[in-house]
Coordinates of C-alpha atoms in Angstrom, one line a residue:
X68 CA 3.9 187.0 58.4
X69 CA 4.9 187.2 54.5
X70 CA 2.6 190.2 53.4
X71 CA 3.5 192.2 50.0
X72 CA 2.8 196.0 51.5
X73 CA 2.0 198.7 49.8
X74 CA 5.7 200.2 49.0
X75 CA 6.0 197.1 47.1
X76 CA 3.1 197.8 45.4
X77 CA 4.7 202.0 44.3
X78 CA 8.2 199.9 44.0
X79 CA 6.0 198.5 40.7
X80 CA 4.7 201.6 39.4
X81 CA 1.4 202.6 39.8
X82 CA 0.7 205.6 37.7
X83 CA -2.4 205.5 35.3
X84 CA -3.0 202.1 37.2
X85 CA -6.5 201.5 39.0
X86 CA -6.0 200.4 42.5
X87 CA -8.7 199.1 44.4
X88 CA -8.5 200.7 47.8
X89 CA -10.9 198.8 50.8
X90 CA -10.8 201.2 53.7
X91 CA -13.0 201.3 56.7
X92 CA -14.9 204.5 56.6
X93 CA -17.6 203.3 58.7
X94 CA -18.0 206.7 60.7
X95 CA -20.6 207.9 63.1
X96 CA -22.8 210.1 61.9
X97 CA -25.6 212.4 63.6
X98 CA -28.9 210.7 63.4
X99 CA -30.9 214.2 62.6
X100 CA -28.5 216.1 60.2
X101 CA -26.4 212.9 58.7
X102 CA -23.0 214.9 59.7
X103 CA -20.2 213.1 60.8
X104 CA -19.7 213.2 64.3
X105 CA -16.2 211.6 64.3
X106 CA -14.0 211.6 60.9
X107 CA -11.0 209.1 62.9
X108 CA -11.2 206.7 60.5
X109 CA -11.3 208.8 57.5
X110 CA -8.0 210.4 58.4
X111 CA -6.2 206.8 59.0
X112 CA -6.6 205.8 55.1
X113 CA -5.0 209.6 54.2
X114 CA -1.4 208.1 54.4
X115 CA -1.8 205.3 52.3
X116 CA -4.6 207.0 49.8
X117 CA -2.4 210.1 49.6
X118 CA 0.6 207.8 48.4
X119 CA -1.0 206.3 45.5
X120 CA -2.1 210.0 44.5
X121 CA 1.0 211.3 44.6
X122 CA 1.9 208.0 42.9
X123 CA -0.5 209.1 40.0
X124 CA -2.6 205.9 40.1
X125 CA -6.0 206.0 40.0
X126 CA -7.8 205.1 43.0
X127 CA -10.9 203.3 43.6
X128 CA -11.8 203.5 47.1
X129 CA -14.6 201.3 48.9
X130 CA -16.4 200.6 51.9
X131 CA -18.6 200.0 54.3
X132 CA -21.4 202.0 57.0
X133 CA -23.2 201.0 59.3
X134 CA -26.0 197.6 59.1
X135 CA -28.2 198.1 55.9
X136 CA -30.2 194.8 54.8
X137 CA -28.2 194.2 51.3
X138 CA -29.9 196.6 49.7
X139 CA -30.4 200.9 49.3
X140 CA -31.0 202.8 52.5
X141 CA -30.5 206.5 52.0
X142 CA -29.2 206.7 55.7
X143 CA -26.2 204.4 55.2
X144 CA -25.1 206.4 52.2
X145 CA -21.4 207.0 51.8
X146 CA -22.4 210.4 50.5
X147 CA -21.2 212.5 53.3
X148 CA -17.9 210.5 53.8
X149 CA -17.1 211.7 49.9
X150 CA -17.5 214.9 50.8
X151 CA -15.5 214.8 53.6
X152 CA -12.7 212.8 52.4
X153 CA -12.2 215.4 49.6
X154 CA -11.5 218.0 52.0
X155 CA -8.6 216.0 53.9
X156 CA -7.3 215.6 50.4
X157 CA -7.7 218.7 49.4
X158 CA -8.9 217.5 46.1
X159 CA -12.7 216.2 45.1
X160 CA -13.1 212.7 45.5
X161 CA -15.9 211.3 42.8
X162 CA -19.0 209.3 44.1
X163 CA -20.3 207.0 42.5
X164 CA -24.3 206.5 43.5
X165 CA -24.2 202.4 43.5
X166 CA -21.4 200.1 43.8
X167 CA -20.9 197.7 40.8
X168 CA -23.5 199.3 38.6
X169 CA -23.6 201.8 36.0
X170 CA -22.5 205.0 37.8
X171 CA -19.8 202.6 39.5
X172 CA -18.4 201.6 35.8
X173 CA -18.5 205.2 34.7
X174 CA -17.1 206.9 37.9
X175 CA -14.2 204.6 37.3
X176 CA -14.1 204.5 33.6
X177 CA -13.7 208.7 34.4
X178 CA -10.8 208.7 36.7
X179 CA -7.9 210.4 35.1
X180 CA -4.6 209.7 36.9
X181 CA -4.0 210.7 40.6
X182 CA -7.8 211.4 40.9
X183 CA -10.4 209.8 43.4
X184 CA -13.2 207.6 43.4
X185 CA -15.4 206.5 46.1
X186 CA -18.0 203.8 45.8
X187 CA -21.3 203.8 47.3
X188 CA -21.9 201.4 50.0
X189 CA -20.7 197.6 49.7
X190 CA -23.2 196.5 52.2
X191 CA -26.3 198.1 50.0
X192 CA -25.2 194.7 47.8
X193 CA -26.2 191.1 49.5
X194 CA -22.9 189.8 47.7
X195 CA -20.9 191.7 50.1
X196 CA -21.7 189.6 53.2
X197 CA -23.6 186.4 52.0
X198 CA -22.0 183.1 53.7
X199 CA -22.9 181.8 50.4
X200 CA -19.5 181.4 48.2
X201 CA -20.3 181.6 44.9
X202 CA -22.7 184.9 45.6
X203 CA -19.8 186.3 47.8
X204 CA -17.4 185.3 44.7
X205 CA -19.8 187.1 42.2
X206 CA -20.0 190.2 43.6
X207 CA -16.2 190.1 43.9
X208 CA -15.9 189.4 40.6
X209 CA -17.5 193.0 39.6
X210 CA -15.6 194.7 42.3
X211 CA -12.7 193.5 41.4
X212 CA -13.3 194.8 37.4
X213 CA -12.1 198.3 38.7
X214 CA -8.8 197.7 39.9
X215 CA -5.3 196.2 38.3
X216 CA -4.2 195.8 42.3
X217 CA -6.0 195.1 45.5
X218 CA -4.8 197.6 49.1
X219 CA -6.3 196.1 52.1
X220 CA -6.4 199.6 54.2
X221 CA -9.5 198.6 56.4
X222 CA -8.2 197.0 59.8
X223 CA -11.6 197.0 61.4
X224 CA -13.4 195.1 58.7
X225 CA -10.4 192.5 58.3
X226 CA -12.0 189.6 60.9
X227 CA -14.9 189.3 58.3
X228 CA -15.1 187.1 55.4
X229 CA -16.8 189.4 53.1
X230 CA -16.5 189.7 49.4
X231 CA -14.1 193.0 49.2
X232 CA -12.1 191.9 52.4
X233 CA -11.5 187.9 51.6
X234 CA -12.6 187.0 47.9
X235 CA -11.3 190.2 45.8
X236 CA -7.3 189.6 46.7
X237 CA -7.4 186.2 45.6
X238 CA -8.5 187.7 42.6
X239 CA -6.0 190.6 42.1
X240 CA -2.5 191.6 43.2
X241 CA -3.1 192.7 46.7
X242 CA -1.0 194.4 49.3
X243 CA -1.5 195.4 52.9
X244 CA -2.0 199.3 53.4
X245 CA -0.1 201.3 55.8
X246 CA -2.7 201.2 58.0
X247 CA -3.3 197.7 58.0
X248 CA 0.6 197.0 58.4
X249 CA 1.1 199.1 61.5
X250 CA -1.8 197.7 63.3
X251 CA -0.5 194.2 62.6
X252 CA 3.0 195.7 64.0
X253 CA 1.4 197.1 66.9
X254 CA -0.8 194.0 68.1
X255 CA 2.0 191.5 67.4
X256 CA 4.1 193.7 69.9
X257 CA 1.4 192.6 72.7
X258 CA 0.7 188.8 71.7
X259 CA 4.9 188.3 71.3
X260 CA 6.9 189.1 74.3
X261 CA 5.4 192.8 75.8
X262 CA 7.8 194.9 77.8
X263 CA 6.5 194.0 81.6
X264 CA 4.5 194.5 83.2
X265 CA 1.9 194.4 81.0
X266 CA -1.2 196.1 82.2
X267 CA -4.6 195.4 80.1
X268 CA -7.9 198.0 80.7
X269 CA -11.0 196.5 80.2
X270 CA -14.5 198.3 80.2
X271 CA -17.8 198.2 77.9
X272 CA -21.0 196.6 78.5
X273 CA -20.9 193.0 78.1
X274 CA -18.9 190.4 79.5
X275 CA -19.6 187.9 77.1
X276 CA -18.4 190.1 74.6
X277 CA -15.1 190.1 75.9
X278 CA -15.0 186.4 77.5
X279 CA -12.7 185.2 74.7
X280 CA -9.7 188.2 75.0
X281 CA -10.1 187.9 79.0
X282 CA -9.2 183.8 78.3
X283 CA -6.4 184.4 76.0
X284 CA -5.1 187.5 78.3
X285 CA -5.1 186.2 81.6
X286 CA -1.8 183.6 81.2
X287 CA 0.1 186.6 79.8
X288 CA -0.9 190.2 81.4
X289 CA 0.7 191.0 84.8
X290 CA -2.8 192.6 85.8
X291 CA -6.3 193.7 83.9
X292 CA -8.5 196.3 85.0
X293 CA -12.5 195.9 84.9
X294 CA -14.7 198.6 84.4
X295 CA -17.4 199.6 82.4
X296 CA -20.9 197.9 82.4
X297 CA -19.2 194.3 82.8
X298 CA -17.9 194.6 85.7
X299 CA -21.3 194.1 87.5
X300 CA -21.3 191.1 86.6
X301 CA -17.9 190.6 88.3
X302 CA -19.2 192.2 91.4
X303 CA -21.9 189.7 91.4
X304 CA -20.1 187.2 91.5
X305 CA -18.2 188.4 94.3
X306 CA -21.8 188.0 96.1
X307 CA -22.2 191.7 96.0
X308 CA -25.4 193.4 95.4
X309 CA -25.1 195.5 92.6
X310 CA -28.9 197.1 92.1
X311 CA -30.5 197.5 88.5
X312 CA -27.3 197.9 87.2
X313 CA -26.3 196.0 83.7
X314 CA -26.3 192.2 84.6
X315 CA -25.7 189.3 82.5
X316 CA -26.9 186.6 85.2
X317 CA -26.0 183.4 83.1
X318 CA -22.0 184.8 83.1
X319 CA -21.8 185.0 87.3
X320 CA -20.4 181.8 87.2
X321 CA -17.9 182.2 84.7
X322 CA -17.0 185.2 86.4
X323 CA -16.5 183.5 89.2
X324 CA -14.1 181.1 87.9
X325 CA -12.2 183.8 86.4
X326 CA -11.7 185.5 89.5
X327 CA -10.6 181.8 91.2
X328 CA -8.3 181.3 88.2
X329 CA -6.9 184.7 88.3
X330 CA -4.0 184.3 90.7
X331 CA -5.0 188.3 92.0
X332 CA -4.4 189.7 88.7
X333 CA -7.7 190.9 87.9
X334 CA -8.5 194.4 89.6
X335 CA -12.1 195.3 89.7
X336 CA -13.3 198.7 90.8
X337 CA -14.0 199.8 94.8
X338 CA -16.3 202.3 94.4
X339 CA -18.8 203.4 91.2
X340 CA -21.2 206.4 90.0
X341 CA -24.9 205.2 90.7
X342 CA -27.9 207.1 89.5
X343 CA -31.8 206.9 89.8
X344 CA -32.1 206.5 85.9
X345 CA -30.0 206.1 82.9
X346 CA -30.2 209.3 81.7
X347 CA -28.1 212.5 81.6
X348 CA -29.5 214.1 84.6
X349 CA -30.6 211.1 86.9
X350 CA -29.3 212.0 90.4
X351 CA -26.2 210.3 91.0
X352 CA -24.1 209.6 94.4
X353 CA -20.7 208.1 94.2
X354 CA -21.1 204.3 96.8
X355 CA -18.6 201.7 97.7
X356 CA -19.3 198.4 95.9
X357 CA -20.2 197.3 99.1
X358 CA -23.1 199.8 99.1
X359 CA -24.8 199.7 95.7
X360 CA -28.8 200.5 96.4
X361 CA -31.1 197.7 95.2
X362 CA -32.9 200.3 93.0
X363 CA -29.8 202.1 91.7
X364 CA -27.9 201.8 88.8
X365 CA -24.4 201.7 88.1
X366 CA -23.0 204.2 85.2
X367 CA -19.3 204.8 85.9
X368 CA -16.3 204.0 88.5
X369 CA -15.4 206.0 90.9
X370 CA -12.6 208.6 92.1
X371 CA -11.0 205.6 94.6
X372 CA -11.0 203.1 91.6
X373 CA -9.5 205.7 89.2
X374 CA -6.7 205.9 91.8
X375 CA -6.2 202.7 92.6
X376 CA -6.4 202.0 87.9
X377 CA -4.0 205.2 87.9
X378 CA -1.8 203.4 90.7
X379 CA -1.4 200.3 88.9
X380 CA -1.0 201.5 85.1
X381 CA 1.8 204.2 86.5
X382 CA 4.0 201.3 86.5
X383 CA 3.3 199.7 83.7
X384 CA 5.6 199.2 80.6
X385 CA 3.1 198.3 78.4
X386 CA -1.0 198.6 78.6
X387 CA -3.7 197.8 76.3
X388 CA -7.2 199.5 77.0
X389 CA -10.3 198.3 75.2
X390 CA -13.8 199.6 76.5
X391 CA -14.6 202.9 78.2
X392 CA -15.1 202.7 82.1
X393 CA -18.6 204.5 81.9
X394 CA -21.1 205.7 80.4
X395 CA -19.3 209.0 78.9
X396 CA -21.5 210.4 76.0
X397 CA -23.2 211.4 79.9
X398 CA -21.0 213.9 80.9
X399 CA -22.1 213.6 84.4
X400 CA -20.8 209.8 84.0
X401 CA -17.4 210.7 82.0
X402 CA -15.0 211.2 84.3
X403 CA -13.9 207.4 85.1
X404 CA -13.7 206.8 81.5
X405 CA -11.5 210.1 81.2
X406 CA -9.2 209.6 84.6
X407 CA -8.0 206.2 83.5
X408 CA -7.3 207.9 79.9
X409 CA -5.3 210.5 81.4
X410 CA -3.4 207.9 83.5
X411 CA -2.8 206.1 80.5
X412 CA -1.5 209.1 78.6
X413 CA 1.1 209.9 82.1
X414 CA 2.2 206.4 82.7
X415 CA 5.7 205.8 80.9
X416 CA 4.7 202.7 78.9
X417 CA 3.7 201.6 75.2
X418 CA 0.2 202.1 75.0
X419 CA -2.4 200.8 72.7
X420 CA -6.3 201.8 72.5
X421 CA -8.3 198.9 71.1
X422 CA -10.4 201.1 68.7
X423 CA -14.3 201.1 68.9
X424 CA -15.5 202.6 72.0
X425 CA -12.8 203.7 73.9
X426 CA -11.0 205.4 70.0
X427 CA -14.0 207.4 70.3
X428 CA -14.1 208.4 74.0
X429 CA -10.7 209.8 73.2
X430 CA -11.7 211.7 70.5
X431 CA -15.2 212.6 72.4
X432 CA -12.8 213.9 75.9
X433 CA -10.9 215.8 73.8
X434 CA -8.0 214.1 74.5
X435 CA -4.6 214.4 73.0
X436 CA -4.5 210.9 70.6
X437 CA -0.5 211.6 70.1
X438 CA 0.0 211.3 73.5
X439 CA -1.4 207.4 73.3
X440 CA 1.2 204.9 71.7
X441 CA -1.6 203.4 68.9
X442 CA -5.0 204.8 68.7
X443 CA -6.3 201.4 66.5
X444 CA -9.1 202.0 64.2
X445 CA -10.4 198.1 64.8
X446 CA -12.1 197.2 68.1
X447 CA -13.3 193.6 67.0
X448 CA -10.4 193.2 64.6
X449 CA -7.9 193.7 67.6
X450 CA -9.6 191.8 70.3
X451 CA -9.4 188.9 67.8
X452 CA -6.6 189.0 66.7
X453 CA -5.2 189.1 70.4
X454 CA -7.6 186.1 71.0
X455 CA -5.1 184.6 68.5
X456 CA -7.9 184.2 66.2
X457 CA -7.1 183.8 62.2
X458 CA -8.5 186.9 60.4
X459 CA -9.8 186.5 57.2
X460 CA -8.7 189.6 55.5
X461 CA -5.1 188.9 57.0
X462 CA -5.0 185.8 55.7
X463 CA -6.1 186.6 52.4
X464 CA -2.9 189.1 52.0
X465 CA -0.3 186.6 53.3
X466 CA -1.7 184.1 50.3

């Protein structure tokens, strides 16, 4: 991969020069107050926005939050994420109240050198992810008025073709940020020849949602772990009953063809946490697989399958894990999610924690993220790109 990175980019000399920074500061935040419930994200773009501070350039920062329709909605404001990010910088960062418009070109017209602005939301502009090119190329045309250089710094947005991720480096200088580069360092680890054996942790709701990694993994993992919501469907299709618990009845089959194909690798779990009701204080009794009730649900694995996970990923050299086991924002249905963490964090192996999800079950366990290999900040991005998918903002660096 022939990527220009962002030391290439200081190399040049950036001071008094506006660089363009696309980060990925699409945080949670609380639906009552508007706080941010988990700043992870923000703190991954610190090493490469505090280098082009330090470097005296003058940086432009943009993003994304959440699913607004193309236009305004007070609730997907980056507001809060200014605020925040001036306080890990330790310096105020200077919002602009639109994106391309008039507070956009002053904001940026204002930045004296080394100082920070932040754009309001990209998505709050249709440009940003119209499948129609030359709206797409527009709107990258006025983003791409505030910078001399591009830095792609936002992994999880990188397997979209939107405006500020795919059209704006074609139509600046553009690097990849250190962010970006040590994800691509991490996941190329996996898909080129992983120290063995190679143990990959699989959880979340939906099997369909993972079909396409569980395709590409199979040939080259030694074993991979099912948890989470998805593995009913796996249980299913081992002609278990498994209740009212999440089902997706047109995947059975596939299921079952992945368990023929398998050669044993796939593990699925021997006991699980069923309740009366999803909800934090359902009543709950811990049941064999064998033994799910036909009105229960299923909300988490259970201490045997922890130790049979924990058995398996003790030997391990290297492990990916995408997708908590349970449903742990419940605490009463955390502790699956949480065991096979903890085994991760004990097993003596390179580990990597495909973002989304299970990035914030760390953070939400209190768990110690140092004491994972790579915390990524990219659940989609990663999955494709171990798919061996071509990402879009990937490729638009390497040209």
């Amino acid at each position: 991969m022939s990527i220009r990175t962002l030391d290439d980019l200081l190399a040049e000399g950036v001071s008094g020069r506006r660089v363009l920074v696309r980060a990925d500061l699409n945080v949670p935040l609380d639906k009552q107050t508007g706080a941010i419930t988990d700043d992870g994200r923000i703190r991954a773009v610190l090493p490469t926005l505090g280098a082009l501070v330090e470097a005296g350039a003058k940086v432009v920062v943009c993003s994304h939050l959440g699913r607004p329709k193309g236009a305004p909605d007070p609730q997907f404001s980056l507001g809060p994420v200014a605020g925040r990010l001036g306080e890990l910088l330790g310096a105020p960062v200077h919002f602009a109240t639109d994106t391309v418009g008039d507070s956009a070109r002053s904001t940026v017209a204002d930045l004296a050198d080394g100082q920070v602005a932040l754009l309001e939301n990209l998505r709050f502009n249709a440009g940003e992810t119209s499948k129609d090119e030359a709206e797409r190329g527009a709107f990258a045309d006025q983003l791409a008025a505030f910078g001399d250089a591009y830095v792609d710094d936002a992994f999880g947005a990188v397997h979209r073709k939107h405006a500020s991720v795919f059209d704006v480096p074609a139509r600046l200088p553009h690097v990849a940020g250190r962010l970006v580069l040590r994800e691509v360092e991490v996941l190329s680890k996996l898909t080129g020849a992983p120290e063995r054996p190679y143990v990959v942790v699989l959880g979340g709701s939906k099997v369909s949602d993972k079909l396409a990694v569980i395709e590409a993994l199979l040939p080259t993992v030694d074993r991979l772990l099912i948890g989470g919501g998805m593995c009913f469907t796996f249980l299913k299709a081992q002609g278990l009953e498994v209740g009212t618990s999440l089902l997706e009845k047109d995947m059975v089959e596939t299921c079952r063809n992945l368990l023929e194909r398998s050669g044993g690798k796939i593990m699925l779990p021997v006991d699980v946490v069923v309740a009366d009701a999803f909800a934090p204080d359902a009543a709950h009794d811990t049941v064999r697989v064998d033994g799910i009730p036909s009105h229960r649900l299923g909300l988490d694995v259970g201490p045997e399958t922890v130790a049979g996970f924990s058995a398996t990923l003790s030997q391990a050299k290297t492990i990916f894990w995408n997708g908590p086991m349970g449903v742990f924002e419940m605490p009463a249905f955390a502790a699956g999610t949480r065991g096979i963490a903890e085994a991760i964090t004990k097993a003596d192996a390179f580990s990597v924690v495909g973002g989304g999800d299970s990035a914030a079950a760390v953070r939400a366990l209190g768990l110690d993220e140092s004491s994972f290999g790579h915390i990524s900040t990219g659940g989609g991005a990663s999955l494709e790109y171990l798919e061996g998918k071509t990402l879009p903002g990937i490729a638009a660096l390497e040209n």
